[in-house]
Amino acid sequence: MGLRDPLPADEVTRRLAQLEGWEKAPDREEIHKTFRLDYYASVKALNDVMTPAQELQHHPDIDLRWETLHFSLTTYTAGQKITELDFLLVDRIEQVLAGYITAAE
């Protein structure tokens, strides 16, 4: 199975159960999570996430608000399906954000 092949629903469910805070959207093929950070930390974290996103050639949807940073992931090149590529980026996002969340606590 390739990085951009759609994952079966049961595999998506199994993988999400192993991740804190990541959920599947009920009405579309995407996974998402919201991180609570102050605005300026969110901007810095967002910049740091862009390097691995670019390396993976993945384009997450991002919503930056006053105290939240929200990521929504779907693989557009797979017809807006959840793929291994999404979970690879989840791992990278978690690695990057861990430094900011620890620093904020």
PDB file of C-alpha atoms in Angstrom:
ATOM      1  CA  MET A   1       0.000   0.000   0.000  1.00  0.00           C
ATOM      2  CA  GLY A   2       1.390   3.404  -0.992  1.00  0.00           C
ATOM      3  CA  LEU A   3       1.457   6.646   0.977  1.00  0.00           C
ATOM      4  CA  ARG A   4      -1.438   8.091  -1.030  1.00  0.00           C
ATOM      5  CA  ASP A   5      -3.671   5.009  -1.092  1.00  0.00           C
ATOM      6  CA  PRO A   6      -6.886   5.524   0.907  1.00  0.00           C
ATOM      7  CA  LEU A   7      -6.889   3.679   4.225  1.00  0.00           C
ATOM      8  CA  PRO A   8      -9.853   1.468   5.154  1.00  0.00           C
ATOM      9  CA  ALA A   9     -12.232   3.019   7.702  1.00  0.00           C
ATOM     10  CA  ASP A  10     -11.374   0.431  10.370  1.00  0.00           C
ATOM     11  CA  GLU A  11      -7.654   1.217   9.992  1.00  0.00           C
ATOM     12  CA  VAL A  12      -8.319   4.950  10.366  1.00  0.00           C
ATOM     13  CA  THR A  13     -10.358   4.252  13.510  1.00  0.00           C
ATOM     14  CA  ARG A  14      -7.638   2.007  14.929  1.00  0.00           C
ATOM     15  CA  ARG A  15      -4.898   4.557  14.279  1.00  0.00           C
ATOM     16  CA  LEU A  16      -6.893   7.456  15.714  1.00  0.00           C
ATOM     17  CA  ALA A  17      -7.514   5.478  18.916  1.00  0.00           C
ATOM     18  CA  GLN A  18      -3.739   5.574  19.462  1.00  0.00           C
ATOM     19  CA  LEU A  19      -3.522   9.357  19.114  1.00  0.00           C
ATOM     20  CA  GLU A  20      -4.539  11.874  21.737  1.00  0.00           C
ATOM     21  CA  GLY A  21      -7.003  14.468  20.492  1.00  0.00           C
ATOM     22  CA  TRP A  22      -7.082  13.522  16.803  1.00  0.00           C
ATOM     23  CA  GLU A  23     -10.555  12.742  15.439  1.00  0.00           C
ATOM     24  CA  LYS A  24     -12.174  11.929  12.136  1.00  0.00           C
ATOM     25  CA  ALA A  25     -14.646  14.462  10.825  1.00  0.00           C
ATOM     26  CA  PRO A  26     -18.110  12.874  10.852  1.00  0.00           C
ATOM     27  CA  ASP A  27     -19.137  14.251   7.462  1.00  0.00           C
ATOM     28  CA  ARG A  28     -15.963  14.040   5.360  1.00  0.00           C
ATOM     29  CA  GLU A  29     -12.709  12.165   4.933  1.00  0.00           C
ATOM     30  CA  GLU A  30     -10.380  14.186   7.126  1.00  0.00           C
ATOM     31  CA  ILE A  31      -8.749  13.987  10.525  1.00  0.00           C
ATOM     32  CA  HIS A  32      -8.277  17.002  12.745  1.00  0.00           C
ATOM     33  CA  LYS A  33      -7.000  18.313  16.055  1.00  0.00           C
ATOM     34  CA  THR A  34      -6.996  21.656  17.828  1.00  0.00           C
ATOM     35  CA  PHE A  35      -4.030  22.733  19.943  1.00  0.00           C
ATOM     36  CA  ARG A  36      -4.357  25.419  22.614  1.00  0.00           C
ATOM     37  CA  LEU A  37      -1.484  27.872  22.319  1.00  0.00           C
ATOM     38  CA  ASP A  38      -1.190  31.604  22.531  1.00  0.00           C
ATOM     39  CA  TYR A  39      -1.332  33.386  19.213  1.00  0.00           C
ATOM     40  CA  TYR A  40       2.366  34.130  18.766  1.00  0.00           C
ATOM     41  CA  ALA A  41       3.455  30.615  19.781  1.00  0.00           C
ATOM     42  CA  SER A  42       0.929  29.292  17.249  1.00  0.00           C
ATOM     43  CA  VAL A  43       2.478  31.394  14.488  1.00  0.00           C
ATOM     44  CA  LYS A  44       5.961  30.083  15.336  1.00  0.00           C
ATOM     45  CA  ALA A  45       4.718  26.481  15.583  1.00  0.00           C
ATOM     46  CA  LEU A  46       2.887  26.820  12.291  1.00  0.00           C
ATOM     47  CA  ASN A  47       6.082  27.960  10.610  1.00  0.00           C
ATOM     48  CA  ASP A  48       7.926  24.961  12.072  1.00  0.00           C
ATOM     49  CA  VAL A  49       5.250  22.556  10.800  1.00  0.00           C
ATOM     50  CA  MET A  50       5.618  23.843   7.261  1.00  0.00           C
ATOM     51  CA  THR A  51       9.062  22.275   6.806  1.00  0.00           C
ATOM     52  CA  PRO A  52       7.926  18.662   7.338  1.00  0.00           C
ATOM     53  CA  ALA A  53       4.689  19.363   5.445  1.00  0.00           C
ATOM     54  CA  GLN A  54       6.730  20.527   2.477  1.00  0.00           C
ATOM     55  CA  GLU A  55       9.074  17.534   2.770  1.00  0.00           C
ATOM     56  CA  LEU A  56       6.049  15.206   2.643  1.00  0.00           C
ATOM     57  CA  GLN A  57       4.419  17.306  -0.108  1.00  0.00           C
ATOM     58  CA  HIS A  58       1.308  17.503   2.054  1.00  0.00           C
ATOM     59  CA  HIS A  59      -0.896  20.556   2.353  1.00  0.00           C
ATOM     60  CA  PRO A  60      -2.802  20.624   5.645  1.00  0.00           C
ATOM     61  CA  ASP A  61      -5.723  22.968   6.172  1.00  0.00           C
ATOM     62  CA  ILE A  62      -4.873  25.267   9.057  1.00  0.00           C
ATOM     63  CA  ASP A  63      -7.018  27.576  11.169  1.00  0.00           C
ATOM     64  CA  LEU A  64      -5.152  30.030  13.396  1.00  0.00           C
ATOM     65  CA  ARG A  65      -7.199  31.799  16.061  1.00  0.00           C
ATOM     66  CA  TRP A  66      -6.501  33.849  19.177  1.00  0.00           C
ATOM     67  CA  GLU A  67      -5.609  30.873  21.416  1.00  0.00           C
ATOM     68  CA  THR A  68      -5.950  27.879  19.109  1.00  0.00           C
ATOM     69  CA  LEU A  69      -4.194  26.276  16.187  1.00  0.00           C
ATOM     70  CA  HIS A  70      -6.329  23.763  14.288  1.00  0.00           C
ATOM     71  CA  PHE A  71      -5.049  21.264  11.715  1.00  0.00           C
ATOM     72  CA  SER A  72      -7.283  19.327   9.313  1.00  0.00           C
ATOM     73  CA  LEU A  73      -5.656  16.649   7.188  1.00  0.00           C
ATOM     74  CA  THR A  74      -6.855  14.862   4.099  1.00  0.00           C
ATOM     75  CA  THR A  75      -4.853  13.793   1.085  1.00  0.00           C
ATOM     76  CA  TYR A  76      -6.130  15.942  -1.747  1.00  0.00           C
ATOM     77  CA  THR A  77      -4.076  14.047  -4.333  1.00  0.00           C
ATOM     78  CA  ALA A  78      -5.935  10.864  -3.334  1.00  0.00           C
ATOM     79  CA  GLY A  79      -9.331  12.429  -3.939  1.00  0.00           C
ATOM     80  CA  GLN A  80      -9.685  13.864  -0.416  1.00  0.00           C
ATOM     81  CA  LYS A  81      -9.216  10.549   1.358  1.00  0.00           C
ATOM     82  CA  ILE A  82      -7.367   9.671   4.560  1.00  0.00           C
ATOM     83  CA  THR A  83      -4.048   8.023   3.756  1.00  0.00           C
ATOM     84  CA  GLU A  84      -0.769   7.009   5.359  1.00  0.00           C
ATOM     85  CA  LEU A  85       0.543  10.416   4.341  1.00  0.00           C
ATOM     86  CA  ASP A  86      -1.924  12.065   6.741  1.00  0.00           C
ATOM     87  CA  PHE A  87      -0.677   9.963   9.636  1.00  0.00           C
ATOM     88  CA  LEU A  88       2.949  10.692   8.768  1.00  0.00           C
ATOM     89  CA  LEU A  89       2.172  14.399   8.987  1.00  0.00           C
ATOM     90  CA  VAL A  90       0.276  13.862  12.256  1.00  0.00           C
ATOM     91  CA  ASP A  91       3.478  12.409  13.728  1.00  0.00           C
ATOM     92  CA  ARG A  92       5.487  15.404  12.553  1.00  0.00           C
ATOM     93  CA  ILE A  93       2.892  17.898  13.830  1.00  0.00           C
ATOM     94  CA  GLU A  94       2.895  16.200  17.228  1.00  0.00           C
ATOM     95  CA  GLN A  95       6.708  16.324  17.387  1.00  0.00           C
ATOM     96  CA  VAL A  96       6.780  20.024  16.555  1.00  0.00           C
ATOM     97  CA  LEU A  97       3.913  21.039  18.821  1.00  0.00           C
ATOM     98  CA  ALA A  98       5.235  19.034  21.788  1.00  0.00           C
ATOM     99  CA  GLY A  99       7.972  21.630  22.218  1.00  0.00           C
ATOM    100  CA  TYR A 100       5.510  24.500  22.239  1.00  0.00           C
ATOM    101  CA  ILE A 101       3.007  22.862  24.566  1.00  0.00           C
ATOM    102  CA  THR A 102       5.726  21.919  27.069  1.00  0.00           C
ATOM    103  CA  ALA A 103       7.078  25.459  26.948  1.00  0.00           C
ATOM    104  CA  ALA A 104       3.581  26.909  27.523  1.00  0.00           C
ATOM    105  CA  GLU A 105       2.850  24.798  30.615  1.00  0.00           C
TER     106      GLU A 105
END
